[in-house]
PDB file of C-alpha atoms in Angstrom:
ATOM      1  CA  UNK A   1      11.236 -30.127  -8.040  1.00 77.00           C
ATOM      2  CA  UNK A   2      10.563 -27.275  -4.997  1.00 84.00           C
ATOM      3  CA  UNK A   3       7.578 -25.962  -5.018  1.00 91.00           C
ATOM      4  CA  UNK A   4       9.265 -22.515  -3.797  1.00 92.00           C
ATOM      5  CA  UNK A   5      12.750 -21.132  -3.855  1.00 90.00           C
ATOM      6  CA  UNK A   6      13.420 -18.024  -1.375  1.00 93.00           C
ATOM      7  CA  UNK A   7      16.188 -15.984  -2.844  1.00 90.00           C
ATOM      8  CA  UNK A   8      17.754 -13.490  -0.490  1.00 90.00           C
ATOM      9  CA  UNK A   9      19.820 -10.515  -2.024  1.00 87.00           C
ATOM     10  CA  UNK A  10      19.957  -7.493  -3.720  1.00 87.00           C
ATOM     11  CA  UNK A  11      18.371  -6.865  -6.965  1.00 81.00           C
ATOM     12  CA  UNK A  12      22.104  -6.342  -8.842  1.00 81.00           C
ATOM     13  CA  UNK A  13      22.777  -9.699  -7.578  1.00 84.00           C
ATOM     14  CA  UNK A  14      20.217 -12.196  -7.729  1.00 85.00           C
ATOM     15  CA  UNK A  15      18.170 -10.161 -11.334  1.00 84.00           C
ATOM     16  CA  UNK A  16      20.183 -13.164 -13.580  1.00 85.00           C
ATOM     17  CA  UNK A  17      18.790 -15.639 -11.184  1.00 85.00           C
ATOM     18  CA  UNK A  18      15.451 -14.793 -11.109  1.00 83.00           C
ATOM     19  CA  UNK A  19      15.228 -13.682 -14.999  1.00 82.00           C
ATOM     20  CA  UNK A  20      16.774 -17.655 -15.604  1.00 84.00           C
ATOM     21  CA  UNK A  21      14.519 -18.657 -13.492  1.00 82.00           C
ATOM     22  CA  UNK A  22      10.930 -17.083 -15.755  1.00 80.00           C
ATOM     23  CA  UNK A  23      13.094 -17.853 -19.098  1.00 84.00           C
ATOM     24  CA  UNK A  24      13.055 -21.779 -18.397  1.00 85.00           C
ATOM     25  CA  UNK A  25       9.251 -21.605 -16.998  1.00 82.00           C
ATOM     26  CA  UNK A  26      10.290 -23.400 -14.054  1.00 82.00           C
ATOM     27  CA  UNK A  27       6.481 -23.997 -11.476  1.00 83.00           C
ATOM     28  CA  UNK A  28       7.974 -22.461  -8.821  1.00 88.00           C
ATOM     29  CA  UNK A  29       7.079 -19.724  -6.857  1.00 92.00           C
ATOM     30  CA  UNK A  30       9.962 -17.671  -5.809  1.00 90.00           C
ATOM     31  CA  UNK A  31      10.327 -15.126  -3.019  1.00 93.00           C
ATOM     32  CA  UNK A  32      13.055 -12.334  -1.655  1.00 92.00           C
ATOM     33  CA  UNK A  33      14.091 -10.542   0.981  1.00 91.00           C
ATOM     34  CA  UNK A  34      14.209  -6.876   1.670  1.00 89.00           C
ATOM     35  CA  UNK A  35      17.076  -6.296  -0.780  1.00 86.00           C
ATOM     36  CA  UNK A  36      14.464  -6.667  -3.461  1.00 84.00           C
ATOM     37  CA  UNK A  37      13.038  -3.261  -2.140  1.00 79.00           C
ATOM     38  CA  UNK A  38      14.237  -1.099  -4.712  1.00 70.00           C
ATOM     39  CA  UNK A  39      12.229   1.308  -7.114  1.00 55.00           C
ATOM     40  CA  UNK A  40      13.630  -0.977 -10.127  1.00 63.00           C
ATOM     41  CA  UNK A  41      12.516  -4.262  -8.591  1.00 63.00           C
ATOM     42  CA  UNK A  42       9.301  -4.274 -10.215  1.00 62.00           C
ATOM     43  CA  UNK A  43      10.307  -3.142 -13.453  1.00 69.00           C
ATOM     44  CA  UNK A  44      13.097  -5.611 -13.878  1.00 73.00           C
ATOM     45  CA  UNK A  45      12.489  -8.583 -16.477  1.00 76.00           C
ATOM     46  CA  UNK A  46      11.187 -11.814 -14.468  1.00 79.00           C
ATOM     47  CA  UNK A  47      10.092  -9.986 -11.318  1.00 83.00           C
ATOM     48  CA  UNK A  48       6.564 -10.250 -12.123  1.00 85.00           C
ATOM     49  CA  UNK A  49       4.166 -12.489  -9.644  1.00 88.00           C
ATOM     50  CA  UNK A  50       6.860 -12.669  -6.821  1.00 90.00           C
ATOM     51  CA  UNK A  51       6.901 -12.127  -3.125  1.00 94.00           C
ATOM     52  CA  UNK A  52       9.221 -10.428  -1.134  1.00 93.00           C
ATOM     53  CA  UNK A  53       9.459  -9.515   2.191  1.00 94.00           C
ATOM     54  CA  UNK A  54      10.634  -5.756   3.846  1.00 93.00           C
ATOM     55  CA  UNK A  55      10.227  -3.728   6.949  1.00 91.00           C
ATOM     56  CA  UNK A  56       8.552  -0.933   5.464  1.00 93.00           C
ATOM     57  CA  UNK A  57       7.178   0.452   2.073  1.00 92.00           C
ATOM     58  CA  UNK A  58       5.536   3.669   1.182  1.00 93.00           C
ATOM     59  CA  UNK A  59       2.576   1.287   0.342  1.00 92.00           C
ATOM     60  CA  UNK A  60       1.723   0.661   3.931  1.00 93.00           C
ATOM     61  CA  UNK A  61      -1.678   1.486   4.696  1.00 90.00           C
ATOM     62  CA  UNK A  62      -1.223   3.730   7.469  1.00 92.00           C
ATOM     63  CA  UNK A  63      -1.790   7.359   8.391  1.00 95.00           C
ATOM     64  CA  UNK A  64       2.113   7.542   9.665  1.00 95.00           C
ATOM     65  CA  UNK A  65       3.277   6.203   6.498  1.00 96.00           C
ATOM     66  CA  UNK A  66       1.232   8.904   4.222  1.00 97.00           C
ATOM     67  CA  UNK A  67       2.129  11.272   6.485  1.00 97.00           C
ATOM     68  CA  UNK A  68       5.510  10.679   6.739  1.00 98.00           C
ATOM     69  CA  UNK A  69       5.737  10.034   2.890  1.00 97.00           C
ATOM     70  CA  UNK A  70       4.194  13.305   2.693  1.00 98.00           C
ATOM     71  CA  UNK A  71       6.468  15.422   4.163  1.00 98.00           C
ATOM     72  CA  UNK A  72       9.700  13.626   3.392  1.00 98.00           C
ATOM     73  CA  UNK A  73       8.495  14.026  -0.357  1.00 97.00           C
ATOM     74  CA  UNK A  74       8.090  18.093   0.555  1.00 98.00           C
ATOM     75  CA  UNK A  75      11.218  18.477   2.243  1.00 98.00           C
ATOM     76  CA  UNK A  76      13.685  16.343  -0.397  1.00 97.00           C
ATOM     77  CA  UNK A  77      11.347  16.363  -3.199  1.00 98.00           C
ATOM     78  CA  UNK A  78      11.876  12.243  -4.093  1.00 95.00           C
ATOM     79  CA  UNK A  79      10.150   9.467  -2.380  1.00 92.00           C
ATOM     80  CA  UNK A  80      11.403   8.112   0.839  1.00 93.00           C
ATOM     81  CA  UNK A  81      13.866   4.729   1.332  1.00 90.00           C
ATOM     82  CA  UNK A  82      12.980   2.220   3.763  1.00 90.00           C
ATOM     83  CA  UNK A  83      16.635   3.384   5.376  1.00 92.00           C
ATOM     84  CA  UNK A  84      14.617   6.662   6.319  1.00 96.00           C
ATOM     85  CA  UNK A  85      11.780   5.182   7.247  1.00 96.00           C
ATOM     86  CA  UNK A  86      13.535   2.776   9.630  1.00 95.00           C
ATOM     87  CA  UNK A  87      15.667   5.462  11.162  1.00 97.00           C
ATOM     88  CA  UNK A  88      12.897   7.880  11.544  1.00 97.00           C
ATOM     89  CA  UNK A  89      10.827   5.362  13.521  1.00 97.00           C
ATOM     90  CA  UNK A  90      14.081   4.280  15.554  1.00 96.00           C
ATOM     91  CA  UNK A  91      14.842   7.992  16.690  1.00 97.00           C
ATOM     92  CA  UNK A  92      11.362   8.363  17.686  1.00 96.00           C
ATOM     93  CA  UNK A  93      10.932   5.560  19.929  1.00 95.00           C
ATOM     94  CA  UNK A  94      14.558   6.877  21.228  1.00 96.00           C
ATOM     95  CA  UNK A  95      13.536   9.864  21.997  1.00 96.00           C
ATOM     96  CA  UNK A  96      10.137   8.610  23.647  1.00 95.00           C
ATOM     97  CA  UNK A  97      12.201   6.265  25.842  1.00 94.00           C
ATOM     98  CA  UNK A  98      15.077   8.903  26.789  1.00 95.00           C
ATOM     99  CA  UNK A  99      11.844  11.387  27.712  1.00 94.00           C
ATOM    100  CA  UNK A 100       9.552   8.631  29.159  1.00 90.00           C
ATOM    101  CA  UNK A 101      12.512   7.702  31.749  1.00 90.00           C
ATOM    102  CA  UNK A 102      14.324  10.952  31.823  1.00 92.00           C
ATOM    103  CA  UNK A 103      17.469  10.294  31.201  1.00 91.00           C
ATOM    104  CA  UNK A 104      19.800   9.708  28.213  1.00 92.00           C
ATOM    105  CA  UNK A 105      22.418   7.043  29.708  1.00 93.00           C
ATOM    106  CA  UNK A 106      22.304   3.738  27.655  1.00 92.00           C
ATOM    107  CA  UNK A 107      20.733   1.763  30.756  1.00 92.00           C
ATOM    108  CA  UNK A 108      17.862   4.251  30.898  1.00 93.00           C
ATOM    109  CA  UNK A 109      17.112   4.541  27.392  1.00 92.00           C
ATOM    110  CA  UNK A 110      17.255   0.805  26.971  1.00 91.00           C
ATOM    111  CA  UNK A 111      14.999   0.009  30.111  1.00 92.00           C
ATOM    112  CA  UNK A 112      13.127   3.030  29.009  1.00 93.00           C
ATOM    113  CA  UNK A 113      12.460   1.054  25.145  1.00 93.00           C
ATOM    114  CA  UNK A 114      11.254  -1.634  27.024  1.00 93.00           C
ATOM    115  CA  UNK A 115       8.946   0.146  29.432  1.00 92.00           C
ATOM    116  CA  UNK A 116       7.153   2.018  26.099  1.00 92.00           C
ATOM    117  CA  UNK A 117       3.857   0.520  24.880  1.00 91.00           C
ATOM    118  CA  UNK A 118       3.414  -0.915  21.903  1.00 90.00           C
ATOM    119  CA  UNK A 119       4.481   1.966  19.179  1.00 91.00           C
ATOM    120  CA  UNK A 120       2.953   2.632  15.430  1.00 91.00           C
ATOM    121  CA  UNK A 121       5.031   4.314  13.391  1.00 93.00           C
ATOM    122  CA  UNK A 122       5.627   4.921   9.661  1.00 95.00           C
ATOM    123  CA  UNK A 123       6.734   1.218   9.263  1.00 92.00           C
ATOM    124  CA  UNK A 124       4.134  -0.645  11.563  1.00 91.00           C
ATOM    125  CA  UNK A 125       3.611  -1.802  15.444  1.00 90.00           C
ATOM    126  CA  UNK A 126       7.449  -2.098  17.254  1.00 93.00           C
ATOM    127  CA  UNK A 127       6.872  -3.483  20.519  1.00 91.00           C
ATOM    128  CA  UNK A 128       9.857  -4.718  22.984  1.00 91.00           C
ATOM    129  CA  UNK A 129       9.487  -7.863  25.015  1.00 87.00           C
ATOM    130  CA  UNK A 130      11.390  -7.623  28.898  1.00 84.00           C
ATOM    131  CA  UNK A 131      14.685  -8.697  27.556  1.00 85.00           C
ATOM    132  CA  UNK A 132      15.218  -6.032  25.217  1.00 85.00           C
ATOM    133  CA  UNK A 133      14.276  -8.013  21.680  1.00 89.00           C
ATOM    134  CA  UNK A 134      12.334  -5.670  19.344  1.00 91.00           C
ATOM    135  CA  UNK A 135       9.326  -7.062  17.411  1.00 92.00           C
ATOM    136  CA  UNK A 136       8.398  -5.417  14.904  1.00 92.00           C
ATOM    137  CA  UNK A 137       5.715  -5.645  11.634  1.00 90.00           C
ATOM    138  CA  UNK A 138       6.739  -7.378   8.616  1.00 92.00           C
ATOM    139  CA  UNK A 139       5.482  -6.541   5.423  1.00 93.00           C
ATOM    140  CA  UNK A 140       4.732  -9.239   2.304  1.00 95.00           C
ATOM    141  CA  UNK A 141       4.586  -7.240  -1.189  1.00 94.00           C
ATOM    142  CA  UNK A 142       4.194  -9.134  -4.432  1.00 94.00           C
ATOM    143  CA  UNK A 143       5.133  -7.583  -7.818  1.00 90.00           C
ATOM    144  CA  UNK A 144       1.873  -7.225  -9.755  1.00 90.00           C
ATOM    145  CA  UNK A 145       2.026  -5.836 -13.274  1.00 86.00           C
ATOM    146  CA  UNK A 146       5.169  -4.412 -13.011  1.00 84.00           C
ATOM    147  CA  UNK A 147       4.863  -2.680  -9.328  1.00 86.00           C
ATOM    148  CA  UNK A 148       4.359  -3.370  -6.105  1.00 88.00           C
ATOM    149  CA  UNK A 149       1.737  -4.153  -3.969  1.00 92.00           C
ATOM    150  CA  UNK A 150       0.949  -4.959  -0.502  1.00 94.00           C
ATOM    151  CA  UNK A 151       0.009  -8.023  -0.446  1.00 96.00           C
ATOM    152  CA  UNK A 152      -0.061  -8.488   3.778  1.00 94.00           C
ATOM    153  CA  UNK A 153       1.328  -7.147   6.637  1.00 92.00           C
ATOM    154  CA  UNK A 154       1.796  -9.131   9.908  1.00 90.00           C
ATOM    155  CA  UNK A 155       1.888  -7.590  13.135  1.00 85.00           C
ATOM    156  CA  UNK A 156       4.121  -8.541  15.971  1.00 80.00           C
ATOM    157  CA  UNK A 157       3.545 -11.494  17.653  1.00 68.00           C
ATOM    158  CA  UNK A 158       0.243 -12.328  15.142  1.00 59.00           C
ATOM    159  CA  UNK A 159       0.704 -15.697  12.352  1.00 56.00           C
ATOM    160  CA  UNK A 160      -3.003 -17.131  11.012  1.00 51.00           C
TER     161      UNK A 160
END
């Protein structure tokens, strides 16, 4: 018997799984992927004690991310989707790079990513190695009486 079963997918698809999965009290731990990052994930029947992994939640413990929650909330009055959260951090470090190398031709911005220092926004450190690769932070939440919580976040290039 595994010890751990990772089950990538979103929630609409893998819920029977994972609901099976608690109903025949099977020891095993199992874990998911950021399409278990929904505001229902928690709540759903069987989620409870599980790990997932996402690039961002409104959970993260950083001024950016309270911040940014902040005024998203103000401006659309609901909370913020990793989708915005991702794109708001990738338009920023656009930006950055077309101003850092001034210019807005593909080659420039993308030598211009590259060239940035390490950046912290609203989802964690994004750093870019010489070739072009992003790294970026990964976050590990666990469902914990019916919500989330963060249960670590690793920064680029940092495993213990």
């Amino acid at each position: 018997d595994p010890d751990v079963l990772y089950i990538p997918g979103f929630l609409e698809d893998i819920a029977g799984a994972v609901r099976q999965f608690k109903e025949k009290e099977l020891d095993v731990q199992l874990l998911g992927s950021d399409g278990w990052n929904q505001v229902d994930a928690p709540k759903t029947e069987g989620f409870e004690k599980t790990f997932y992994t996402s690039h961002w939640s409104p959970l993260l413990p950083y001024a950016e991310t309270k911040r940014f929650n902040d005024r998203y909330f103000e401006r659309y009055q609901r909370e913020p989707v990793s989708t915005a959260a991702l794109s708001y951090d990738a338009l920023r470090l656009v930006v950055e790079a077309m101003r850092q190398s001034n210019d807005t031709d593909s080659k420039s911005v993308r030598d211009g990513l590259v060239e940035l220092p390490s950046y912290r926004g609203v989802g964690g450190v994004i750093d870019f190695e010489s070739g072009g690769d992003p790294k970026k932070s990964v976050l590990v939440l666990q469902v914990v009486a019916g919500r989330n919580e963060v249960y670590r976040v690793v920064e680029p290039g940092v495993i213990d």
